[in-house]
């Protein structure tokens, strides 16, 4: 009996340690991303935002530009509007930044974003939810080398790539007492310091389109896979009925 008590106590301590380490990482609750990977207009806008604001530093080395034809774009449209880092539409989406310079500027090489929406899922939600929250949680922080900080990723090394669209703002905190100490808790409200080229609603929609594209890029065949899966299930359902009736007809005379 004692050994079982020790095992239960040990498990409880492990869970407590894990939860404590999770809470210590900081951050805020993730917002739900408006992901609709069958919305072609959203995906096209997301691809445009990705090429203009993300591909400067981040690569998507497992995605080719000509795959964007699956989004309803022609090869000529891709060449005229989205082909900035290469002159061949069959090339992969590689950033032109020098890895050594990137490490010197940001402390680490910017990660490849091909599968970023699939690799960042956690207890707070999906990877798309995390990215959607991250890109909308930047604020000015003069104490940081880049001048930026983030509520979803405290002490982040990447500056706000969309600050011109969003403008600059700062979070509003309340002072509360927690475990006998005063701590700052985010109220969910922001103070807009300077305006951006977009309204807050327009910016949220733009970030939603960008995250939608990142989600699609992680598995471009997802919608086709789901559609094929539905047809397969329908076939199996019909075939099961036919097999059941054939089985009944076969055994009718035997019985």
XYZ file of C-alpha atoms in Angstrom, residues 106-205:
100
model
C 18.708 38.218 -34.201
C 20.849 35.821 -32.156
C 19.732 32.802 -34.235
C 18.874 31.936 -37.812
C 15.175 32.553 -38.570
C 13.430 29.151 -38.772
C 11.973 27.708 -41.941
C 8.217 28.350 -42.046
C 7.016 25.562 -44.335
C 5.670 23.485 -41.443
C 5.506 26.180 -38.779
C 1.719 25.986 -38.382
C 1.899 22.238 -37.806
C 4.869 22.301 -35.432
C 3.721 24.968 -32.974
C 0.619 23.261 -31.585
C 0.486 23.039 -27.799
C -1.735 23.010 -24.771
C -3.068 26.448 -25.715
C -4.393 25.379 -29.109
C -3.252 24.643 -32.643
C -0.129 25.988 -34.292
C -2.321 28.361 -36.294
C -3.806 29.706 -33.039
C -0.314 30.321 -31.682
C 0.903 32.200 -34.770
C -2.318 34.221 -34.964
C -1.907 35.280 -31.334
C 1.837 35.912 -31.676
C 1.552 38.258 -34.663
C -1.144 40.305 -32.898
C 0.666 40.588 -29.540
C 3.702 42.747 -30.352
C 4.349 45.969 -28.458
C 7.080 48.564 -28.245
C 9.732 47.855 -25.600
C 12.774 50.189 -25.647
C 14.574 47.885 -23.218
C 14.915 45.176 -25.887
C 17.655 45.211 -28.549
C 15.091 45.146 -31.369
C 12.790 47.644 -29.651
C 9.972 45.078 -29.594
C 8.514 42.539 -27.193
C 5.618 40.117 -27.361
C 3.006 38.973 -24.850
C 2.709 35.507 -26.404
C 6.503 35.052 -26.588
C 8.185 37.232 -23.946
C 11.699 38.425 -24.896
C 11.216 37.364 -28.498
C 14.216 38.005 -30.766
C 12.178 38.782 -33.886
C 10.975 42.375 -34.335
C 7.403 43.022 -35.401
C 7.341 42.337 -39.177
C 3.864 43.872 -39.603
C 4.294 47.043 -37.541
C 3.642 49.348 -40.493
C 0.252 47.725 -40.984
C -0.629 47.615 -37.287
C 1.070 50.741 -35.978
C 2.665 50.817 -32.527
C 0.839 50.140 -29.289
C 1.377 49.047 -25.714
C -0.562 46.618 -23.517
C -2.535 47.801 -20.502
C -1.797 45.912 -17.285
C -3.524 45.665 -13.932
C -1.566 45.138 -10.716
C -2.871 42.156 -8.779
C -1.621 40.157 -5.812
C -0.613 36.568 -6.473
C 0.970 34.305 -3.855
C 1.724 37.299 -1.685
C 3.435 39.256 -4.468
C 2.251 42.016 -6.744
C 2.273 41.022 -10.419
C 1.182 42.713 -13.640
C -1.733 41.001 -15.389
C -2.694 41.805 -18.963
C -6.194 43.269 -19.139
C -6.789 42.333 -22.761
C -6.787 46.000 -23.799
C -4.234 47.971 -25.779
C -3.245 51.616 -25.992
C -2.634 52.619 -29.619
C 0.433 54.880 -29.739
C 0.679 55.493 -33.481
C -1.748 54.366 -36.192
C -0.903 51.843 -38.881
C -1.976 51.691 -42.489
C -4.802 49.333 -41.464
C -7.569 49.575 -38.909
C -7.454 46.994 -36.076
C -10.205 44.977 -37.779
C -8.417 45.049 -41.128
C -5.165 44.044 -39.461
C -6.772 41.078 -37.699
C -8.249 39.960 -41.024
